[in-house]
Each structure stands twice: as C-alpha cells, then as structure tokens.
Amino acid sequence: MSDRSFNSSDSKYVQQHLANERTFLAWVRTGIAMAGIGFLAAGFGFHSNAYDQLAHLAAVITGITSLLGGISIILFSAAAYHRKRAQINEQSFRATTGLITFLGIILLVIGIALAVLLYVLLFPV
C-alpha cells in the first residue's frame, strides 16, 4: 500500500470542511421546508368553505414569500458555503449574519400571513 500525501490546503482542515458541508445541507433542508410551507398554506386556503378575499390574499402572500424565501436561502447558503470554504483554508472566520437576518425576516412575514390565514379560516365573516 502506498502512502499518499495530499498537498491541498483542504486536507488540513477536513473536520471543518465536513462541518461546513453539513451546515450547507441544513440550510438546503430549511429552504425546501420553507417552500413546502407555502404549498401547504395555499392548499389550506383553496380547500376551505370559508374562502374569501382575505384568505386568498394571505394564502398567496404566504405561498409566494415561502417559495421565493426558500429559493433565496438555498442560493445564499451556496454562496456562504463557498465563502466559508475559503475562510477555513485561510484560517479566518467572519460570521454569516446576513443570511440569518434574512431568514428571520422571511419567517416573520410567513408567520404573520399564516396567522391571518388561520384566523380567517377559523372565524369566517
């Protein structure tokens, strides 16, 4: 068996790179879940007997925001993954606050739209 030596700077920090990949995959799962929430909310609105204009608007806002938010999170997380990969090799670290702030704002908008949708569906006028 031959002894292989890697000259790549990636091989020095294997655990950090694997953790970076796990973090990226967690963000991808979050993005997919957010898009799924939009389809679920739209399904609640369209299958309701108490369906009115406000419920339709809340379902549309939730669906579009969730879908665009999910896609954006996947794209931003891919950029963050590559940025972190370079930072690991350079042994420098800068926290990713933009992605987390974006996720918080998107989840707030989705939560408010879901609350309005739920209220309209439970208490029709």
PDB file of C-alpha atoms in Angstrom:
ATOM      1  CA  MET A   1       0.000   0.000   0.000  1.00  0.00           C
ATOM      2  CA  SER A   2       1.417   3.367  -0.930  1.00  0.00           C
ATOM      3  CA  ASP A   3       1.447   6.303   1.412  1.00  0.00           C
ATOM      4  CA  ARG A   4      -0.352   9.245  -0.167  1.00  0.00           C
ATOM      5  CA  SER A   5       0.319  12.763   0.927  1.00  0.00           C
ATOM      6  CA  PHE A   6      -2.073  15.492  -0.031  1.00  0.00           C
ATOM      7  CA  ASN A   7      -0.756  18.950  -0.693  1.00  0.00           C
ATOM      8  CA  SER A   8      -4.179  20.507  -0.792  1.00  0.00           C
ATOM      9  CA  SER A   9      -4.957  23.049   1.881  1.00  0.00           C
ATOM     10  CA  ASP A  10      -8.424  21.448   2.108  1.00  0.00           C
ATOM     11  CA  SER A  11      -6.954  18.263   3.565  1.00  0.00           C
ATOM     12  CA  LYS A  12      -5.510  20.120   6.578  1.00  0.00           C
ATOM     13  CA  TYR A  13      -8.944  21.076   7.845  1.00  0.00           C
ATOM     14  CA  VAL A  14     -11.090  18.076   6.965  1.00  0.00           C
ATOM     15  CA  GLN A  15     -13.357  18.315  10.017  1.00  0.00           C
ATOM     16  CA  GLN A  16     -14.077  21.989   9.398  1.00  0.00           C
ATOM     17  CA  HIS A  17     -14.887  21.346   5.746  1.00  0.00           C
ATOM     18  CA  LEU A  18     -17.212  18.481   6.646  1.00  0.00           C
ATOM     19  CA  ALA A  19     -18.951  20.688   9.217  1.00  0.00           C
ATOM     20  CA  ASN A  20     -19.312  23.370   6.536  1.00  0.00           C
ATOM     21  CA  GLU A  21     -20.958  20.825   4.218  1.00  0.00           C
ATOM     22  CA  ARG A  22     -23.352  19.698   6.961  1.00  0.00           C
ATOM     23  CA  THR A  23     -24.284  23.309   7.606  1.00  0.00           C
ATOM     24  CA  PHE A  24     -24.910  23.870   3.906  1.00  0.00           C
ATOM     25  CA  LEU A  25     -27.149  20.801   3.724  1.00  0.00           C
ATOM     26  CA  ALA A  26     -29.086  22.013   6.784  1.00  0.00           C
ATOM     27  CA  TRP A  27     -29.703  25.343   5.031  1.00  0.00           C
ATOM     28  CA  VAL A  28     -30.866  23.495   1.909  1.00  0.00           C
ATOM     29  CA  ARG A  29     -33.331  21.469   4.008  1.00  0.00           C
ATOM     30  CA  THR A  30     -34.553  24.723   5.569  1.00  0.00           C
ATOM     31  CA  GLY A  31     -35.096  26.237   2.114  1.00  0.00           C
ATOM     32  CA  ILE A  32     -37.014  23.197   0.907  1.00  0.00           C
ATOM     33  CA  ALA A  33     -39.161  23.217   4.063  1.00  0.00           C
ATOM     34  CA  MET A  34     -39.954  26.900   3.569  1.00  0.00           C
ATOM     35  CA  ALA A  35     -41.109  26.269   0.013  1.00  0.00           C
ATOM     36  CA  GLY A  36     -43.243  23.389   1.302  1.00  0.00           C
ATOM     37  CA  ILE A  37     -44.913  25.668   3.860  1.00  0.00           C
ATOM     38  CA  GLY A  38     -46.088  27.862   1.002  1.00  0.00           C
ATOM     39  CA  PHE A  39     -47.713  24.967  -0.820  1.00  0.00           C
ATOM     40  CA  LEU A  40     -49.323  23.786   2.411  1.00  0.00           C
ATOM     41  CA  ALA A  41     -50.736  27.241   3.167  1.00  0.00           C
ATOM     42  CA  ALA A  42     -52.067  27.580  -0.361  1.00  0.00           C
ATOM     43  CA  GLY A  43     -53.752  24.191  -0.015  1.00  0.00           C
ATOM     44  CA  PHE A  44     -55.488  25.276   3.204  1.00  0.00           C
ATOM     45  CA  GLY A  45     -56.814  28.378   1.515  1.00  0.00           C
ATOM     46  CA  PHE A  46     -58.060  26.724  -1.642  1.00  0.00           C
ATOM     47  CA  HIS A  47     -59.860  23.850   0.104  1.00  0.00           C
ATOM     48  CA  SER A  48     -61.768  25.977   2.575  1.00  0.00           C
ATOM     49  CA  ASN A  49     -65.514  26.537   2.587  1.00  0.00           C
ATOM     50  CA  ALA A  50     -64.980  29.871   4.286  1.00  0.00           C
ATOM     51  CA  TYR A  51     -62.743  31.042   1.472  1.00  0.00           C
ATOM     52  CA  ASP A  52     -62.894  34.785   0.922  1.00  0.00           C
ATOM     53  CA  GLN A  53     -60.720  37.567  -0.397  1.00  0.00           C
ATOM     54  CA  LEU A  54     -58.597  37.959   2.762  1.00  0.00           C
ATOM     55  CA  ALA A  55     -57.906  34.215   2.947  1.00  0.00           C
ATOM     56  CA  HIS A  56     -56.955  34.201  -0.719  1.00  0.00           C
ATOM     57  CA  LEU A  57     -54.587  37.137  -0.207  1.00  0.00           C
ATOM     58  CA  ALA A  58     -52.983  35.537   2.876  1.00  0.00           C
ATOM     59  CA  ALA A  59     -52.553  32.228   1.007  1.00  0.00           C
ATOM     60  CA  VAL A  60     -50.972  33.969  -1.990  1.00  0.00           C
ATOM     61  CA  ILE A  61     -48.624  36.062   0.178  1.00  0.00           C
ATOM     62  CA  THR A  62     -47.603  33.019   2.213  1.00  0.00           C
ATOM     63  CA  GLY A  63     -47.073  30.863  -0.867  1.00  0.00           C
ATOM     64  CA  ILE A  64     -45.048  33.392  -2.849  1.00  0.00           C
ATOM     65  CA  THR A  65     -42.998  34.528   0.154  1.00  0.00           C
ATOM     66  CA  SER A  66     -42.248  30.941   1.160  1.00  0.00           C
ATOM     67  CA  LEU A  67     -41.261  29.879  -2.331  1.00  0.00           C
ATOM     68  CA  LEU A  68     -39.046  32.895  -3.013  1.00  0.00           C
ATOM     69  CA  GLY A  69     -37.612  32.728   0.508  1.00  0.00           C
ATOM     70  CA  GLY A  70     -36.790  29.036   0.122  1.00  0.00           C
ATOM     71  CA  ILE A  71     -35.074  29.566  -3.218  1.00  0.00           C
ATOM     72  CA  SER A  72     -33.181  32.581  -1.852  1.00  0.00           C
ATOM     73  CA  ILE A  73     -31.995  30.659   1.198  1.00  0.00           C
ATOM     74  CA  ILE A  74     -30.648  27.857  -0.981  1.00  0.00           C
ATOM     75  CA  LEU A  75     -28.808  30.351  -3.223  1.00  0.00           C
ATOM     76  CA  PHE A  76     -27.447  32.405  -0.305  1.00  0.00           C
ATOM     77  CA  SER A  77     -26.360  29.264   1.533  1.00  0.00           C
ATOM     78  CA  ALA A  78     -24.452  28.049  -1.546  1.00  0.00           C
ATOM     79  CA  ALA A  79     -22.594  31.370  -1.662  1.00  0.00           C
ATOM     80  CA  ALA A  80     -21.948  31.174   2.097  1.00  0.00           C
ATOM     81  CA  TYR A  81     -20.628  27.611   1.724  1.00  0.00           C
ATOM     82  CA  HIS A  82     -18.036  28.680  -0.838  1.00  0.00           C
ATOM     83  CA  ARG A  83     -17.097  31.755   1.196  1.00  0.00           C
ATOM     84  CA  LYS A  84     -16.658  29.628   4.359  1.00  0.00           C
ATOM     85  CA  ARG A  85     -14.598  27.093   2.414  1.00  0.00           C
ATOM     86  CA  ALA A  86     -12.103  29.807   1.513  1.00  0.00           C
ATOM     87  CA  GLN A  87     -12.176  31.197   5.052  1.00  0.00           C
ATOM     88  CA  ILE A  88     -11.414  27.762   6.524  1.00  0.00           C
ATOM     89  CA  ASN A  89      -8.361  27.420   4.284  1.00  0.00           C
ATOM     90  CA  GLU A  90      -7.224  30.949   5.200  1.00  0.00           C
ATOM     91  CA  GLN A  91      -7.912  30.306   8.898  1.00  0.00           C
ATOM     92  CA  SER A  92     -10.094  33.397   9.151  1.00  0.00           C
ATOM     93  CA  PHE A  93     -13.699  33.498  10.309  1.00  0.00           C
ATOM     94  CA  ARG A  94     -16.456  36.009   9.746  1.00  0.00           C
ATOM     95  CA  ALA A  95     -19.942  35.200  10.975  1.00  0.00           C
ATOM     96  CA  THR A  96     -22.766  34.966   8.455  1.00  0.00           C
ATOM     97  CA  THR A  97     -25.268  37.410   9.908  1.00  0.00           C
ATOM     98  CA  GLY A  98     -26.942  38.443   6.648  1.00  0.00           C
ATOM     99  CA  LEU A  99     -28.381  35.003   5.926  1.00  0.00           C
ATOM    100  CA  ILE A 100     -29.701  34.621   9.460  1.00  0.00           C
ATOM    101  CA  THR A 101     -31.255  38.096   9.432  1.00  0.00           C
ATOM    102  CA  PHE A 102     -32.873  37.374   6.061  1.00  0.00           C
ATOM    103  CA  LEU A 103     -34.278  34.084   7.360  1.00  0.00           C
ATOM    104  CA  GLY A 104     -35.697  35.808  10.439  1.00  0.00           C
ATOM    105  CA  ILE A 105     -37.457  38.468   8.375  1.00  0.00           C
ATOM    106  CA  ILE A 106     -38.870  35.942   5.896  1.00  0.00           C
ATOM    107  CA  LEU A 107     -40.120  33.699   8.710  1.00  0.00           C
ATOM    108  CA  LEU A 108     -41.759  36.697  10.387  1.00  0.00           C
ATOM    109  CA  VAL A 109     -43.635  37.600   7.188  1.00  0.00           C
ATOM    110  CA  ILE A 110     -44.673  33.976   6.628  1.00  0.00           C
ATOM    111  CA  GLY A 111     -45.783  33.618  10.248  1.00  0.00           C
ATOM    112  CA  ILE A 112     -47.943  36.743  10.081  1.00  0.00           C
ATOM    113  CA  ALA A 113     -49.515  35.629   6.798  1.00  0.00           C
ATOM    114  CA  LEU A 114     -50.193  32.159   8.242  1.00  0.00           C
ATOM    115  CA  ALA A 115     -51.756  33.708  11.349  1.00  0.00           C
ATOM    116  CA  VAL A 116     -54.056  35.848   9.192  1.00  0.00           C
ATOM    117  CA  LEU A 117     -54.935  32.833   7.041  1.00  0.00           C
ATOM    118  CA  LEU A 118     -55.700  30.698  10.094  1.00  0.00           C
ATOM    119  CA  TYR A 119     -57.803  33.429  11.673  1.00  0.00           C
ATOM    120  CA  VAL A 120     -59.848  33.935   8.507  1.00  0.00           C
ATOM    121  CA  LEU A 121     -60.369  30.195   8.063  1.00  0.00           C
ATOM    122  CA  LEU A 122     -61.388  29.628  11.694  1.00  0.00           C
ATOM    123  CA  PHE A 123     -63.544  32.725  12.092  1.00  0.00           C
ATOM    124  CA  PRO A 124     -65.197  33.468   8.749  1.00  0.00           C
ATOM    125  CA  VAL A 125     -67.030  36.766   8.464  1.00  0.00           C
TER     126      VAL A 125
END
